[in-house]
Short mmCIF file of C-alpha atoms and ligand atoms in Angstrom, two decimals:
data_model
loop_
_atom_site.label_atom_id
_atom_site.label_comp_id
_atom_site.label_asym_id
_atom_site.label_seq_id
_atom_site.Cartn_x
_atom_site.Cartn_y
_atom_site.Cartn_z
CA UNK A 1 -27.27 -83.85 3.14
CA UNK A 2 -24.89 -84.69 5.93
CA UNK A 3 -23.70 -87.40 4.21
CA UNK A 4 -22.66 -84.98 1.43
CA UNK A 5 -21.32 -82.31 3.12
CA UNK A 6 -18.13 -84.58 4.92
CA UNK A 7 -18.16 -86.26 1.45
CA UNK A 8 -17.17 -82.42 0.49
CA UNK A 9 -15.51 -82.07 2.98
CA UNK A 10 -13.18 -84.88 2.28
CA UNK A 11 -12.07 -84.48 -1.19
CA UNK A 12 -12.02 -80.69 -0.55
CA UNK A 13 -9.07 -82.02 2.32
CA UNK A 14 -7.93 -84.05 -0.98
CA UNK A 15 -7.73 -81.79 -3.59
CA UNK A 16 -6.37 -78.85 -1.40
CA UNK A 17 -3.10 -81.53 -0.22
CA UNK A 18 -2.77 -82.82 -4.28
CA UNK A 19 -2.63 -79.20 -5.31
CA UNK A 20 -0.35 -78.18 -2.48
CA UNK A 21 1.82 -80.92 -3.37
CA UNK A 22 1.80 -80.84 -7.52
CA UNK A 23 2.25 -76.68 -7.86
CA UNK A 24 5.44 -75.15 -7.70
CA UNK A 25 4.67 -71.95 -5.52
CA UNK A 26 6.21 -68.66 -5.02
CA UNK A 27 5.07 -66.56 -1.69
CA UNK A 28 2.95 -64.59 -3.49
CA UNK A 29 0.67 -67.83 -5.02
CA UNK A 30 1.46 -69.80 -2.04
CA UNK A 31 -0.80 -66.88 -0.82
CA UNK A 32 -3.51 -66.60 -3.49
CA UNK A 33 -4.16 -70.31 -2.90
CA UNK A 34 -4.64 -69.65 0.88
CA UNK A 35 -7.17 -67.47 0.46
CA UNK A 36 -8.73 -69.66 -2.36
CA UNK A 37 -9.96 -71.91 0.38
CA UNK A 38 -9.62 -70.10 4.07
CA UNK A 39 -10.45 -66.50 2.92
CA UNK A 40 -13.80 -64.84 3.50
CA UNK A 41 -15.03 -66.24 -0.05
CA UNK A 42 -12.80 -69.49 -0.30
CA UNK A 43 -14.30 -73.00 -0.72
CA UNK A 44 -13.53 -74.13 2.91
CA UNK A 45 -15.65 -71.54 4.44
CA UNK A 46 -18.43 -71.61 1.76
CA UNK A 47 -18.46 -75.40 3.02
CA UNK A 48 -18.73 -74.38 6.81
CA UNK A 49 -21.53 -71.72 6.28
CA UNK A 50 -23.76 -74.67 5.03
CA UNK A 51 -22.77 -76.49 8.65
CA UNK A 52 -24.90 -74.53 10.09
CA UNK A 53 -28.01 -75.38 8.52
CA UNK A 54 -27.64 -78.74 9.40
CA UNK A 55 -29.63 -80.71 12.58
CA UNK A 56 -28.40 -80.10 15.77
CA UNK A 57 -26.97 -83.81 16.02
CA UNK A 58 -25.11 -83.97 12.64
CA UNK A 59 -23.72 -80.10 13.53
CA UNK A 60 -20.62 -81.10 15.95
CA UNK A 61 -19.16 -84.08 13.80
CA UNK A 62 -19.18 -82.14 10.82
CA UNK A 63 -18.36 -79.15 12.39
CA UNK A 64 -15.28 -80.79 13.92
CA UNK A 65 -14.20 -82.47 10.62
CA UNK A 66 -14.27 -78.88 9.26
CA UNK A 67 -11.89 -77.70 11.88
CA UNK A 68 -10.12 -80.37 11.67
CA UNK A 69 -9.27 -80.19 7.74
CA UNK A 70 -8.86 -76.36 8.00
CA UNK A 71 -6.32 -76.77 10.48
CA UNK A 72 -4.61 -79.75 8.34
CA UNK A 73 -4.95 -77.14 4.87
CA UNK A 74 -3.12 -74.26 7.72
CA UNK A 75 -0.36 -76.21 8.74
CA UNK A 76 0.12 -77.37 5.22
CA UNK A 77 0.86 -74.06 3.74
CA UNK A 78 2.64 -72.52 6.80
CA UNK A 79 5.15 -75.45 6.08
CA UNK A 80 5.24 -74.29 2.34
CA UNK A 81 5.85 -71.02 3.33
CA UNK A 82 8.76 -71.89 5.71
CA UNK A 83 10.54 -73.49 2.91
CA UNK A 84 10.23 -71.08 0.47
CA UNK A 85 11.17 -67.74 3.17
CA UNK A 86 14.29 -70.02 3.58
CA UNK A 87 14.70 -70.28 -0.13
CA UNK A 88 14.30 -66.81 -0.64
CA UNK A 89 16.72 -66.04 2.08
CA UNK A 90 19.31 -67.99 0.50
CA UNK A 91 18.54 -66.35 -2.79
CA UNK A 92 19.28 -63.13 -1.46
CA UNK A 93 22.36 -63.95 0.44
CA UNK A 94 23.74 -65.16 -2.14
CA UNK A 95 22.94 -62.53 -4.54
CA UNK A 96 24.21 -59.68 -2.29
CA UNK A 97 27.00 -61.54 -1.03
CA UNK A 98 29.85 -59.18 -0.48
CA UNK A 99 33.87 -59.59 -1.42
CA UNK A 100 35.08 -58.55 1.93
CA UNK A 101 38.45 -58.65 0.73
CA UNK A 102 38.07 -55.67 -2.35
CA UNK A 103 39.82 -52.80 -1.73
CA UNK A 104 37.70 -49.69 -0.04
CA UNK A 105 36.66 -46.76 -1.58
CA UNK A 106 39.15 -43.82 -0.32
CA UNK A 107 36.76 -41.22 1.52
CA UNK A 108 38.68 -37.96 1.90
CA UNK A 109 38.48 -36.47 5.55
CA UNK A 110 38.10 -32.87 5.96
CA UNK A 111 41.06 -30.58 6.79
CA UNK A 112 41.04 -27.29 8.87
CA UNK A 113 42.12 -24.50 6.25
CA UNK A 114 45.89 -23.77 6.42
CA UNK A 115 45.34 -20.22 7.94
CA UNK A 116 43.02 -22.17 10.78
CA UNK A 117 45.91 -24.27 11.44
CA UNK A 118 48.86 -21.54 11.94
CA UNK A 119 46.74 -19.49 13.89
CA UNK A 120 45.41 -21.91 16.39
CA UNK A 121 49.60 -23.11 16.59
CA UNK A 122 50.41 -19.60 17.42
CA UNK A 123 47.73 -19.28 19.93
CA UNK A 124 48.46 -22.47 21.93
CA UNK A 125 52.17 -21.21 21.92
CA UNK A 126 51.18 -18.27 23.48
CA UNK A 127 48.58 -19.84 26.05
CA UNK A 128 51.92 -21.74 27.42
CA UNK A 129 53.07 -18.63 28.35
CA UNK A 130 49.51 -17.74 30.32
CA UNK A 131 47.47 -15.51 27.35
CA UNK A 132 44.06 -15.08 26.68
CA UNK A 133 42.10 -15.31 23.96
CA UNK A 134 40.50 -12.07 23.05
CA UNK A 135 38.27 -10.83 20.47
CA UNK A 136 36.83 -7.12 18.39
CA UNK A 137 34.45 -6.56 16.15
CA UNK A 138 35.75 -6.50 12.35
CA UNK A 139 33.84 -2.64 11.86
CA UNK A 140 35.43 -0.44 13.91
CA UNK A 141 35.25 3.22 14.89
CA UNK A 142 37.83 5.44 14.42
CA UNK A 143 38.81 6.00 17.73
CA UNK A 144 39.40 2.00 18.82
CA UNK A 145 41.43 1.74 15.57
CA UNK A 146 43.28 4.92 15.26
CA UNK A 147 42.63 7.25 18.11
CA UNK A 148 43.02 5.56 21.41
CA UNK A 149 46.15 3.77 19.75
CA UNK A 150 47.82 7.29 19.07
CA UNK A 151 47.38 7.80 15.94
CA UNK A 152 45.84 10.98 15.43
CA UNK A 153 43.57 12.07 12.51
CA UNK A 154 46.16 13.46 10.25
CA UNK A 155 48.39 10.45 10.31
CA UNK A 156 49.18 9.00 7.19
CA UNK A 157 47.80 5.58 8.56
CA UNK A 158 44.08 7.31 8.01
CA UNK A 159 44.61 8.11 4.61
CA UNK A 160 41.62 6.67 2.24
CA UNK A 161 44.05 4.99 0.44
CA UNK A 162 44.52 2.78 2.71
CA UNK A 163 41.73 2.12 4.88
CA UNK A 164 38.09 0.66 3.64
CA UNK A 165 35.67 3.48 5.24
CA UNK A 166 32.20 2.26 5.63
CA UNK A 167 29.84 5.37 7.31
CA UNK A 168 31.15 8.36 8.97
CA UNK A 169 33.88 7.69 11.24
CA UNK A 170 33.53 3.67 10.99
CA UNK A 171 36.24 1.43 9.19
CA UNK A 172 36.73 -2.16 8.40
CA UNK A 173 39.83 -2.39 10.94
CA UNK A 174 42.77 -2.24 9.63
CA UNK A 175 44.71 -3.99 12.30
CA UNK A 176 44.09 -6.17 15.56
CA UNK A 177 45.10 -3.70 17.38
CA UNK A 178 41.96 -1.66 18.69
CA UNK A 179 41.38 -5.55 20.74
CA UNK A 180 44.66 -3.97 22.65
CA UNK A 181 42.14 -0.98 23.93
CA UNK A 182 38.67 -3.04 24.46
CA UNK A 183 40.71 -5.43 26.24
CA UNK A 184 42.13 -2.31 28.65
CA UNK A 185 39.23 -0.41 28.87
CA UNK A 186 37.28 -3.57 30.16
CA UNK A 187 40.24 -5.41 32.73
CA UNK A 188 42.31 -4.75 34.97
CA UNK A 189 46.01 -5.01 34.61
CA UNK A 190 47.90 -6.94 34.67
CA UNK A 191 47.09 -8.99 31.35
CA UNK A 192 48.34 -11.07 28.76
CA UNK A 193 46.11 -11.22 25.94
CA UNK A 194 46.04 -12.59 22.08
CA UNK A 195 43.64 -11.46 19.79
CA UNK A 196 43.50 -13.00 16.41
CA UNK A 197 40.74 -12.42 13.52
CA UNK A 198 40.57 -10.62 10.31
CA UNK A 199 41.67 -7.29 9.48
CA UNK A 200 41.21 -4.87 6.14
CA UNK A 201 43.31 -2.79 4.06
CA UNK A 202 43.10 -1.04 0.37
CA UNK A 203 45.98 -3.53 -1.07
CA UNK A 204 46.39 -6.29 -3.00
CA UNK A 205 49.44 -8.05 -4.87
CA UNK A 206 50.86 -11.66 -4.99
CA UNK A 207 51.84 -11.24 -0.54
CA UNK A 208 48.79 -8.55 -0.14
CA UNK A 209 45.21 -9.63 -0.36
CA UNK A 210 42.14 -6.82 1.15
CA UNK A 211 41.15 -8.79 3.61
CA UNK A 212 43.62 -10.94 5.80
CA UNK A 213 44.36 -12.38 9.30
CA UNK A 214 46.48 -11.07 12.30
CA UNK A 215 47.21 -11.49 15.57
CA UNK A 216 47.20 -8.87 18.27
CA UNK A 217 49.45 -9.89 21.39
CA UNK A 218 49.39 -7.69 24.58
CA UNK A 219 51.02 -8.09 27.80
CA UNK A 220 50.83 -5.35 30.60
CA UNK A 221 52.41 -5.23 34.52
CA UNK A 222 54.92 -3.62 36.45
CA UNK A 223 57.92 -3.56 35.43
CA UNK A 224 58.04 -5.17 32.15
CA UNK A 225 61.01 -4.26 29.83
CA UNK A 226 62.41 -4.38 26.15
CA UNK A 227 64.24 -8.26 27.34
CA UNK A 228 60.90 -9.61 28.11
CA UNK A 229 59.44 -8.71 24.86
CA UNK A 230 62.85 -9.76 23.33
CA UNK A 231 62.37 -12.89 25.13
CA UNK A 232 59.11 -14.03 24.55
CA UNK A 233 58.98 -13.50 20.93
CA UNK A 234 62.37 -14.95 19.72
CA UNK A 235 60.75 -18.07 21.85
CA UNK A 236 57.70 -17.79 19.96
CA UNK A 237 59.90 -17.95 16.67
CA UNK A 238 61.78 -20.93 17.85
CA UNK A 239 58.34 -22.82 18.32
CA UNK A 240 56.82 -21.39 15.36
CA UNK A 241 59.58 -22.09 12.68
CA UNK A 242 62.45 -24.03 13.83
CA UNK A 243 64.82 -23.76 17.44
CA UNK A 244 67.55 -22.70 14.81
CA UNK A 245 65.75 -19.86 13.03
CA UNK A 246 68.30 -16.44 13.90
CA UNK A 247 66.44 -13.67 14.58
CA UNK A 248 66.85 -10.08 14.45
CA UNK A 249 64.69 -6.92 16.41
CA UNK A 250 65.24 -3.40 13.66
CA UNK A 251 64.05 -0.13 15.14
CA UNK A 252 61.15 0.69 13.63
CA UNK A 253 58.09 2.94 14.32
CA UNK A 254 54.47 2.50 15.45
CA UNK A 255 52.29 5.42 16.61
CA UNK A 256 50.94 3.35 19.33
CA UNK A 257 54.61 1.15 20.77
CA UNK A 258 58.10 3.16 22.14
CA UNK A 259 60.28 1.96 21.10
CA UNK A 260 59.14 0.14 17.97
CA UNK A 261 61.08 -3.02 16.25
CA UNK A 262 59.94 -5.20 13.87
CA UNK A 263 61.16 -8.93 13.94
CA UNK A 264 63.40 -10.31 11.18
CA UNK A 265 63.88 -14.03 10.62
CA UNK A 266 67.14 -15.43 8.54
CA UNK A 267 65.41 -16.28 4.92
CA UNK A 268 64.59 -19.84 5.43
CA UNK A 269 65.36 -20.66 1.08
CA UNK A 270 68.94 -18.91 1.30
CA UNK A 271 69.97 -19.30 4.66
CA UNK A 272 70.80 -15.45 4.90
CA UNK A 273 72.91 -15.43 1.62
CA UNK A 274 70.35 -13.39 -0.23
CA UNK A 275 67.73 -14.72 -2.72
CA UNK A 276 64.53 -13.91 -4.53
CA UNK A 277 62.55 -14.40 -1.90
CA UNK A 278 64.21 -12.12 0.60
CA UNK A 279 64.99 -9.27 -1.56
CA UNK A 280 68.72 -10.14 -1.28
CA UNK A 281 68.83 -9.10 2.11
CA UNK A 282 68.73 -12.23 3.90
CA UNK A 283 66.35 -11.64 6.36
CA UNK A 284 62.42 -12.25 6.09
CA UNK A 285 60.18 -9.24 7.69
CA UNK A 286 57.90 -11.54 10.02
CA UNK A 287 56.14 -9.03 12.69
CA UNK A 288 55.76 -5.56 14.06
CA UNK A 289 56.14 -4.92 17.86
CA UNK A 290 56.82 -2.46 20.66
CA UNK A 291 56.30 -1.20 24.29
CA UNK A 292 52.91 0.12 25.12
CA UNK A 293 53.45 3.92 24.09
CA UNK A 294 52.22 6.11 27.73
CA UNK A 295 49.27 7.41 25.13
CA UNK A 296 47.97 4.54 25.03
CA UNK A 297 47.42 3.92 28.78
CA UNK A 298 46.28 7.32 29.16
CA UNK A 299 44.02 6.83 26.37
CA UNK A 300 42.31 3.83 28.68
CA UNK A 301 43.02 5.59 32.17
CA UNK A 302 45.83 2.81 33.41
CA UNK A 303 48.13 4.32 35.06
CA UNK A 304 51.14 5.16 32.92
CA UNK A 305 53.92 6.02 35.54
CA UNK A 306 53.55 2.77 36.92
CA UNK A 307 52.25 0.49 34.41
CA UNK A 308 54.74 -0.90 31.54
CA UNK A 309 53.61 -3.34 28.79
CA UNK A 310 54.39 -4.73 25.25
CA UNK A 311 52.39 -5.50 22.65
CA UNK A 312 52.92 -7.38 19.25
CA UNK A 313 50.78 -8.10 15.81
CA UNK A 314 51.43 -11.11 12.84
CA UNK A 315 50.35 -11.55 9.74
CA UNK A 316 48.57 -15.16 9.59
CA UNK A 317 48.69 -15.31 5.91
CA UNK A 318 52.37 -14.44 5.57
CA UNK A 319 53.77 -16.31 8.80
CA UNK A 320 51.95 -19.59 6.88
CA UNK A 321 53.51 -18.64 3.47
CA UNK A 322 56.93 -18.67 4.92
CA UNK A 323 56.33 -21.42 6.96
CA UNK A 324 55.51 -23.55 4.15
CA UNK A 325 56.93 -22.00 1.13
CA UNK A 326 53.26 -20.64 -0.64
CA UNK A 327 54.01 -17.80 -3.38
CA UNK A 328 50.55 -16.54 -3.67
CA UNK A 329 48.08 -15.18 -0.97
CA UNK A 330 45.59 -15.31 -3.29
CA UNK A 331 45.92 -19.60 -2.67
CA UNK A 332 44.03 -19.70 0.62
CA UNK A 333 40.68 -17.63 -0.92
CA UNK A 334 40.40 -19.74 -3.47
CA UNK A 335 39.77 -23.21 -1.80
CA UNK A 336 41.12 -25.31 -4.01
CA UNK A 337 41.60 -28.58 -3.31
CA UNK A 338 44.74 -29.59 -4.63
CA UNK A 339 46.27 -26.65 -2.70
CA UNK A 340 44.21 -27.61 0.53
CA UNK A 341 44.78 -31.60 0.57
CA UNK A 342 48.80 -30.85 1.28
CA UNK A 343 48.43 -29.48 4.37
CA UNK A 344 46.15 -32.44 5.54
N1 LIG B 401 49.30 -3.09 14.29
C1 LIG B 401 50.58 -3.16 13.62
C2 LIG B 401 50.38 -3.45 12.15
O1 LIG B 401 49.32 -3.83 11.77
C3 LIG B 401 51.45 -4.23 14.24
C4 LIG B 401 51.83 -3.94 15.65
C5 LIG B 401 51.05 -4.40 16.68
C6 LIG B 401 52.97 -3.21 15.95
C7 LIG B 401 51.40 -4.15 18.00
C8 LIG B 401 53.33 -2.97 17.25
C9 LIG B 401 52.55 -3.44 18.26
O2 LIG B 401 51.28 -3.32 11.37
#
């Protein structure tokens, strides 16, 4: 029985190396035959179950002959299987090989909106000159946007017309300027403030949309005249636009400034000689402005007999629109790429 069992053995050993040698394996078979003779059922371990029926003398040899082919069959395939993880390697690499040298695919990058961009300009040009961001909430109550600013209840400026009402006595604001009286009623003086963010009004044409961006400027101390608001803005204008832009201040009115001006750039297309664009006037309305009427202080207990201040408020839409020549408000809502990409 002995006898037979390394006679097994042996061409077991023989016919597991010819087979190795003569098939043409892929990992998967490679595997299949593996198990055919080392797995729980395969012939090699069949083989070694019967070693242990066998006398205690005969046991070892043929144990160790068993061992000794199983580990001959292991190495066998492990080298099989080393060649053909390299094949497959090279198979792949070759297949997925990439042409570093073709041209990339063009990823478009993300923009801030144009309106983003003018009114984070116009507050950096104003943090040179030491303001402060500030911010209000977008519904309002009558008295931060009409009240405290002087502006009575049977000023025109309240009419329905013009002003989105939501509940009693609450509007969507129609200007940045109740910011001017939360900032006043909350610091101290003296302050330079800017407060930009979106305002609402009961209008809408090609330069008029209902809802649209300002900024509120506010700067209060002793002693502060007309020349330092004259100052400060036409400097603002020479950042903004260009160093050349001519300026002009017009008298003007505001319930809440004394006196009132609004700013006047030379129309950028005509270079003051009149145009479409300017009415024929030559000049470009660009902001409203003013020193802090005493109402107003009063209105937030500063003291007016000492105090002096002037305050200012933009259109974001129409500053950019100038700026870069856009002929529709309506082009910044709509999010349109091709308008978008130019100012990237
Ligand atoms: N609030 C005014 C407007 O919306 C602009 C302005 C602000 C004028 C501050 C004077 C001072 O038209």
């Amino acid at each position: 029985m002995s006898q037979s069992l390394t006679e097994k053995l042996e061409s077991l050993k023989t016919e597991a190396l010819r087979e190795l040698s003569a098939t043409l394996f892929n990992l998967e078979s490679l595997e299949a035959f593996r198990v055919s003779y080392l797995g729980k059922n395969g012939k090699l371990t069949q083989i070694l179950k019967d070693v242990g029926k066998l006398s205690p003398e005969e046991r070892p040899k043929t144990g160790q002959l068993a061992n000794q082919i199983k580990q001959v069959i292991t190495l066998e395939i492990e080298k099989h299987a080393q060649t053909l993880q390299l094949e497959e390697r090279n198979k792949a690499l070759q297949e997925e090989s990439v042409d570093v040298t073709l041209p990339g695919k063009t990823m478009w990058r993300g923009t801030r909106h144009p309106l983003k961009k003018t009114m984070e300009e116009i507050v950096q040009i104003f943090s040179n000159y030491g303001f402060q961001v500030a911010q209000g909430p977008e519904i309002e109550s009558e008295y931060y946007n009409f009240d405290a600013l002087n502006t009575p209840a049977w000023h025109p400026a309240r009419d329905m017309q013009d002003t989105f009402y939501t509940v009693d006595q609450t509007v969507l604001r129609t200007h940045t300027s109740p910011v001017q009286i939360r900032v006043m009623e909350r610091y101290k003086p003296p302050l330079r403030i800017v407060a930009p963010g979106a305002v609402y009004r009961h209008d809408d044409d090609v330069s008029h949309s209902p809802m649209f961006h300002q900024i509120e400027g506010l700067l209060v101390d002793e002693n502060v005249s007309m020349a330092h608001l004259k100052g400060m803005i036409t400097g603002f204008v020479h950042q903004y636009f260009s160093p050349q832009t001519h300026v002009r201040f017009r008298p003007s009115f505001f319930p809440f400034t004394e006196p009132s001006a609004e700013l006047d750039i030379e129309c950028m297309m005509c270079h003051g000689k009149g145009c479409n664009v300017c009415k024929h006037s030559g000049w470009l309305e660009v902001l409203g402005c003013g020193m802090v009427h005493p109402n107003v202080f009063r209105a937030v207990k500063y003291n007016a007999k000492k105090l002096s201040g002037f305050a200012f408020g933009m259109g974001i839409e129409r500053l950019t629109m100038l700026k870069y020549g856009v002929d529709h408000i309506k082009l910044f809502f709509e999010n349109d790429l091709r308008f978008l990409r130019q100012f990237s």
